[in-house]
């Protein structure tokens, strides 16, 4: 709510109609605004923006946004993604709203939209997290169709390639530096996608925050492995008084520092989103050690309650998509720590 004095100051400047267009502030301070990880975020942001531009709720925006990525068989996220080392695609997702409600699913198979199942867990059960067979059973009981257990053509090729060595040495999110088309995620030489997650955070016109995260996890992971993405506090965290943050990259290392929650707590202490992401990344680097850290990637993005946003990467190559107007949906290269 605007304080009276502030309102009068704004009135004298003719700035009281905040409405649904972006409000003016210092660079990188917008409302409504939506951010999402990696290049695929451009297409996802478009769908989220359709919700935000008409005054919709951030929660609906972050669900609708990442469903686009989950839908795309030609992408790193969802059923078209790379399988685990036994050849099965297993999906993780979580969602969190402005009231600190949250829902999560992990190790979910044959369901196209884990993010929407996570939302149902949040809204229809007394729990936060369902995994594996139980999560699938719940999804089916909620009317989600059970899809065929088959790999997409790209994933089949990548898996066959991987089987030649069957080396369990995940190379995650080390980007080829060549910039790809905005809406198409970068592809590895072996045919696999080099990142497998989309995280999205949004601030709506009413000033409420929400976030979502959905992933197939690391390609060729051990069966049953779960990363940071469905873990509230690690992959995603929202505090409507402070801000929201979402993570991507090597999940094990993000879990170790409770990545997203750490960023939000740093913003609570007064750090701007980029500075908070950087500080959390410094903790990750310290925990991992520089030599081991060179072999992995991690990326954080955050929005503060006032609409300021930012991100930070462990290494060069992490980008995120920002959208705050019909004609403002663009990629930002995050600064790297190493
Ligand atoms: C995981 N954080 O499962 C995910 C992977 C990821 O782009 O972000 N890939 O560890």
Coordinates of C-alpha atoms and ligand atoms in Angstrom, one line a residue:
X1 CA 0.0 0.0 0.0
X2 CA 1.3 3.5 -0.8
X3 CA 1.9 5.7 2.2
X4 CA 0.0 9.1 2.0
X5 CA 3.2 11.2 1.8
X6 CA 4.7 8.9 -0.9
X7 CA 1.4 9.0 -2.8
X8 CA 1.4 12.8 -2.7
X9 CA 5.0 12.9 -4.0
X10 CA 4.1 10.5 -6.8
X11 CA 0.9 12.5 -7.6
X12 CA 2.9 15.6 -8.0
X13 CA 5.1 13.8 -10.5
X14 CA 2.1 12.3 -12.3
X15 CA 3.2 8.7 -11.5
X16 CA 0.3 7.3 -9.5
X17 CA -1.2 5.2 -12.3
X18 CA 1.0 2.1 -11.7
X19 CA -1.6 -0.1 -13.4
X20 CA -0.3 -3.0 -15.3
X21 CA 2.4 -1.3 -17.2
X22 CA 5.9 -1.3 -15.8
X23 CA 6.5 1.3 -13.2
X24 CA 9.4 3.6 -13.5
X25 CA 12.3 3.1 -11.2
X26 CA 15.9 2.5 -11.4
X27 CA 17.2 0.2 -14.0
X28 CA 16.2 -3.4 -13.4
X29 CA 13.2 -2.4 -11.2
X30 CA 9.9 -3.4 -12.8
X31 CA 6.4 -4.5 -12.0
X32 CA 4.9 -6.8 -13.2
X33 CA 8.0 -8.7 -14.2
X34 CA 8.9 -12.4 -14.8
X35 CA 12.3 -14.0 -15.0
X36 CA 13.3 -17.5 -16.0
X37 CA 16.5 -19.5 -16.4
X38 CA 18.2 -20.2 -19.7
X39 CA 17.3 -19.4 -23.3
X40 CA 14.1 -21.5 -23.2
X41 CA 12.9 -18.8 -20.8
X42 CA 12.0 -16.5 -23.7
X43 CA 9.1 -18.7 -24.8
X44 CA 8.1 -19.5 -21.2
X45 CA 8.1 -15.8 -20.3
X46 CA 5.7 -15.1 -23.1
X47 CA 3.1 -17.4 -21.7
X48 CA 3.7 -16.0 -18.2
X49 CA 3.5 -12.4 -19.4
X50 CA 0.0 -13.2 -20.9
X51 CA -1.2 -13.8 -17.4
X52 CA 0.7 -10.9 -15.8
X53 CA -0.2 -8.2 -18.4
X54 CA -3.9 -8.6 -17.7
X55 CA -3.4 -8.3 -13.9
X56 CA -3.3 -12.1 -13.3
X57 CA -1.7 -13.7 -10.3
X58 CA 2.0 -14.5 -10.2
X59 CA 1.2 -18.1 -9.2
X60 CA -0.8 -18.6 -12.4
X61 CA 1.9 -16.9 -14.5
X62 CA 4.7 -19.2 -13.2
X63 CA 2.7 -22.3 -13.7
X64 CA 1.5 -21.4 -17.2
X65 CA 5.0 -20.2 -18.2
X66 CA 6.9 -23.4 -17.5
X67 CA 4.2 -25.6 -18.9
X68 CA 5.3 -24.3 -22.3
X69 CA 8.8 -25.7 -21.7
X70 CA 7.4 -29.0 -20.3
X71 CA 5.3 -29.3 -23.4
X72 CA 8.1 -29.0 -25.8
X73 CA 9.4 -32.4 -26.9
X74 CA 12.2 -30.6 -28.5
X75 CA 13.6 -29.4 -25.2
X76 CA 15.6 -30.1 -22.1
X77 CA 12.7 -30.1 -19.7
X78 CA 9.7 -32.6 -19.5
X79 CA 9.1 -35.9 -21.1
X80 CA 11.3 -35.1 -24.1
X81 CA 14.4 -34.8 -21.9
X82 CA 17.3 -37.1 -21.4
X83 CA 16.6 -40.2 -19.3
X84 CA 18.4 -41.6 -16.2
X85 CA 21.1 -44.1 -16.7
X86 CA 18.6 -46.9 -16.8
X87 CA 16.8 -45.2 -19.7
X88 CA 13.8 -43.7 -17.8
X89 CA 12.8 -40.0 -17.8
X90 CA 12.1 -39.0 -14.3
X91 CA 10.8 -35.5 -13.5
X92 CA 11.0 -33.1 -10.5
X93 CA 9.1 -29.8 -10.0
X94 CA 8.0 -27.4 -7.3
X95 CA 5.9 -24.3 -6.9
X96 CA 5.5 -21.7 -4.2
X97 CA 3.1 -18.8 -3.8
X98 CA 2.8 -15.5 -1.9
X99 CA 1.4 -17.1 1.2
X100 CA 4.3 -19.5 1.6
X101 CA 2.1 -22.3 0.3
X102 CA 4.2 -24.8 -1.6
X103 CA 3.9 -28.1 -3.4
X104 CA 6.5 -30.4 -5.0
X105 CA 6.8 -33.7 -6.9
X106 CA 9.9 -35.7 -7.5
X107 CA 11.0 -38.9 -9.3
X108 CA 7.7 -38.6 -11.3
X109 CA 7.4 -40.7 -14.4
X110 CA 5.1 -40.5 -17.5
X111 CA 3.3 -37.3 -16.5
X112 CA 3.6 -34.4 -18.9
X113 CA 3.2 -31.5 -16.5
X114 CA 4.9 -32.1 -13.2
X115 CA 4.5 -28.4 -12.3
X116 CA 0.7 -28.7 -12.4
X117 CA 0.9 -31.8 -10.2
X118 CA 3.1 -29.9 -7.8
X119 CA 0.4 -27.2 -7.7
X120 CA -2.3 -29.8 -6.9
X121 CA -0.1 -31.2 -4.1
X122 CA 0.0 -27.7 -2.7
X123 CA -3.7 -27.0 -3.1
X124 CA -5.3 -30.4 -2.6
X125 CA -3.3 -32.3 0.0
X126 CA -2.0 -31.6 3.5
X127 CA 1.5 -32.3 2.2
X128 CA 4.3 -30.4 0.5
X129 CA 6.0 -33.2 -1.4
X130 CA 5.0 -36.4 -3.1
X131 CA 7.5 -38.7 -4.9
X132 CA 7.7 -41.6 -7.3
X133 CA 4.8 -44.0 -7.6
X134 CA 2.8 -42.1 -5.0
X135 CA 3.2 -38.9 -6.9
X136 CA 2.2 -40.6 -10.1
X137 CA -0.9 -42.2 -8.5
X138 CA -1.9 -38.9 -7.1
X139 CA -1.5 -37.3 -10.6
X140 CA -3.6 -39.9 -12.2
X141 CA -6.3 -39.6 -9.6
X142 CA -6.4 -35.8 -10.4
X143 CA -7.0 -36.6 -14.0
X144 CA -3.5 -36.2 -15.5
X145 CA -3.0 -38.7 -18.3
X146 CA -0.4 -41.3 -18.0
X147 CA 1.8 -40.9 -21.1
X148 CA 3.7 -43.7 -22.9
X149 CA 7.0 -44.6 -21.4
X150 CA 9.1 -43.8 -24.5
X151 CA 12.0 -41.5 -25.2
X152 CA 11.9 -38.6 -27.6
X153 CA 14.1 -39.1 -30.8
X154 CA 16.7 -36.7 -29.4
X155 CA 16.8 -38.3 -26.0
X156 CA 17.0 -41.8 -27.6
X157 CA 20.1 -40.7 -29.7
X158 CA 21.7 -39.1 -26.7
X159 CA 21.1 -42.1 -24.5
X160 CA 22.5 -44.5 -27.1
X161 CA 25.6 -42.3 -27.3
X162 CA 25.9 -42.2 -23.6
X163 CA 25.6 -46.0 -23.3
X164 CA 28.7 -46.5 -25.4
X165 CA 30.8 -45.5 -22.4
X166 CA 28.1 -45.5 -19.7
X167 CA 30.3 -43.1 -17.8
X168 CA 28.6 -41.6 -14.8
X169 CA 30.3 -38.3 -15.0
X170 CA 27.7 -35.7 -15.4
X171 CA 28.8 -32.6 -17.3
X172 CA 26.2 -30.2 -16.4
X173 CA 25.4 -26.8 -17.8
X174 CA 28.9 -26.0 -19.2
X175 CA 27.6 -24.0 -22.1
X176 CA 29.1 -23.8 -25.5
X177 CA 29.8 -20.1 -25.7
X178 CA 28.2 -19.8 -29.1
X179 CA 24.9 -18.0 -28.7
X180 CA 22.0 -20.0 -30.0
X181 CA 18.6 -18.8 -31.3
X182 CA 16.8 -17.1 -28.4
X183 CA 14.1 -19.7 -28.0
X184 CA 16.1 -22.8 -28.7
X185 CA 18.3 -24.1 -25.9
X186 CA 21.9 -24.9 -26.7
X187 CA 22.6 -28.5 -27.7
X188 CA 25.6 -30.7 -26.9
X189 CA 27.6 -32.4 -29.6
X190 CA 26.3 -35.8 -28.6
X191 CA 22.8 -34.7 -29.3
X192 CA 21.7 -34.1 -25.7
X193 CA 20.7 -30.8 -24.2
X194 CA 23.2 -29.2 -21.9
X195 CA 20.7 -28.0 -19.3
X196 CA 17.5 -29.6 -18.2
X197 CA 15.7 -27.2 -16.0
X198 CA 13.6 -24.1 -16.1
X199 CA 13.1 -22.0 -13.0
X200 CA 10.7 -19.0 -13.1
X201 CA 9.9 -16.2 -10.6
X202 CA 7.4 -13.5 -11.0
X203 CA 6.1 -10.3 -9.4
X204 CA 2.5 -9.5 -10.4
X205 CA 0.8 -6.1 -10.7
X206 CA -0.5 -6.4 -7.1
X207 CA 3.0 -6.8 -5.9
X208 CA 2.8 -10.5 -5.0
X209 CA 5.6 -13.0 -5.7
X210 CA 5.5 -16.7 -6.8
X211 CA 8.0 -19.1 -8.3
X212 CA 8.2 -22.4 -10.1
X213 CA 10.9 -24.9 -11.1
X214 CA 10.7 -28.0 -13.3
X215 CA 13.3 -30.3 -14.5
X216 CA 14.3 -33.8 -15.8
X217 CA 17.3 -33.5 -13.5
X218 CA 20.7 -34.4 -14.7
X219 CA 20.9 -36.5 -17.8
X220 CA 22.0 -40.1 -17.1
X221 CA 21.7 -39.7 -13.4
X222 CA 21.4 -42.6 -11.1
X223 CA 17.9 -44.0 -10.9
X224 CA 16.1 -42.3 -8.0
X225 CA 18.4 -39.3 -7.9
X226 CA 16.7 -36.0 -7.0
X227 CA 18.4 -32.7 -7.3
X228 CA 17.7 -29.2 -5.9
X229 CA 14.8 -28.3 -8.2
X230 CA 11.9 -29.9 -6.3
X231 CA 13.4 -29.0 -2.9
X232 CA 11.7 -25.9 -1.4
X233 CA 14.6 -23.7 -0.1
X234 CA 17.2 -25.2 -2.4
X235 CA 15.8 -24.9 -6.0
X236 CA 13.2 -22.3 -5.2
X237 CA 12.1 -20.0 -2.4
X238 CA 9.6 -17.2 -2.1
X239 CA 9.0 -14.8 0.8
X240 CA 6.4 -12.3 -0.2
X241 CA 7.8 -9.7 2.1
X242 CA 11.3 -9.9 0.7
X243 CA 11.7 -11.6 -2.7
X244 CA 11.9 -14.8 -4.6
X245 CA 14.9 -16.8 -6.0
X246 CA 15.3 -19.9 -8.2
X247 CA 18.4 -22.0 -9.0
X248 CA 19.7 -24.1 -11.8
X249 CA 22.8 -26.1 -12.2
X250 CA 24.5 -28.9 -10.2
X251 CA 21.7 -29.7 -7.8
X252 CA 23.8 -31.4 -5.1
X253 CA 25.9 -28.3 -4.6
X254 CA 22.8 -26.0 -4.6
X255 CA 21.2 -28.2 -1.9
X256 CA 24.4 -28.0 0.2
X257 CA 24.0 -24.2 0.6
X258 CA 20.1 -24.1 0.5
X259 CA 20.6 -21.9 -2.5
X260 CA 17.3 -20.1 -3.1
X261 CA 16.5 -19.7 0.6
X262 CA 20.0 -18.3 1.2
X263 CA 19.5 -15.7 -1.5
X264 CA 16.1 -14.6 -0.1
X265 CA 17.6 -14.3 3.4
X266 CA 20.5 -12.2 2.0
X267 CA 17.9 -9.9 0.3
X268 CA 16.1 -9.7 3.7
X269 CA 19.4 -8.3 5.1
X270 CA 19.3 -5.6 2.5
X271 CA 21.3 -7.0 -0.4
X272 CA 20.0 -6.3 -3.9
X273 CA 19.1 -9.4 -6.0
X274 CA 22.3 -9.6 -8.0
X275 CA 24.5 -9.0 -4.9
X276 CA 22.5 -11.7 -3.0
X277 CA 22.9 -14.2 -5.8
X278 CA 26.6 -13.4 -6.0
X279 CA 27.1 -13.9 -2.2
X280 CA 25.2 -17.2 -2.3
X281 CA 27.4 -18.3 -5.3
X282 CA 30.5 -17.4 -3.3
X283 CA 29.3 -19.7 -0.6
X284 CA 28.8 -22.5 -3.1
X285 CA 32.3 -22.0 -4.5
X286 CA 33.8 -22.0 -1.0
X287 CA 31.9 -25.2 -0.1
X288 CA 32.9 -26.9 -3.4
X289 CA 36.5 -25.7 -3.7
X290 CA 37.8 -23.9 -6.8
X291 CA 39.2 -27.0 -8.6
X292 CA 36.0 -29.0 -8.4
X293 CA 33.8 -26.0 -9.0
X294 CA 35.5 -25.5 -12.4
X295 CA 33.8 -28.8 -13.5
X296 CA 30.2 -27.7 -12.7
X297 CA 27.8 -24.9 -13.4
X298 CA 25.2 -23.1 -11.2
X299 CA 23.0 -20.1 -11.9
X300 CA 20.8 -18.1 -9.6
X301 CA 18.2 -15.5 -10.4
X302 CA 16.2 -13.4 -8.0
X303 CA 13.5 -10.7 -7.8
X304 CA 13.1 -8.4 -4.8
X305 CA 9.7 -7.2 -3.5
X306 CA 10.3 -3.8 -5.1
X307 CA 10.7 -5.3 -8.6
X308 CA 14.5 -5.1 -8.7
X309 CA 16.0 -8.3 -10.3
X310 CA 19.3 -9.9 -11.0
X311 CA 21.2 -13.1 -11.3
X312 CA 24.7 -14.6 -11.0
X313 CA 26.5 -17.6 -12.4
X314 CA 29.3 -19.8 -11.2
X315 CA 30.8 -19.8 -14.7
X316 CA 30.4 -18.0 -17.9
X317 CA 27.5 -19.2 -20.1
X318 CA 24.5 -18.9 -17.8
X319 CA 21.8 -16.6 -19.1
X320 CA 18.2 -15.8 -18.0
X321 CA 15.2 -14.3 -19.7
X322 CA 13.5 -11.1 -18.4
X323 CA 10.1 -9.9 -19.4
X324 CA 8.2 -6.8 -18.2
X325 CA 6.3 -5.6 -21.3
X326 CA 4.8 -6.9 -24.5
X327 CA 8.0 -5.9 -26.4
X328 CA 10.5 -6.4 -23.5
X329 CA 11.4 -10.1 -23.3
X330 CA 15.2 -10.5 -23.6
X331 CA 18.1 -12.6 -22.4
X332 CA 20.6 -11.3 -19.9
X333 CA 24.1 -12.9 -19.6
X334 CA 24.7 -13.4 -15.9
X335 CA 28.1 -12.3 -14.5
X336 CA 30.3 -15.3 -13.6
X337 CA 32.2 -15.8 -10.4
X338 CA 35.0 -17.9 -11.8
Ligands
LIG1 C1 19.3 -30.8 -11.0 N1 19.3 -28.4 -10.9 O1 18.6 -31.7 -11.1 C2 19.0 -29.5 -11.7 C3 19.7 -29.5 -13.1 C4 19.7 -28.3 -13.8 O2 19.9 -27.3 -15.9 O3 19.5 -27.2 -13.4 N2 19.9 -28.3 -15.1 O4 20.4 -30.8 -10.3

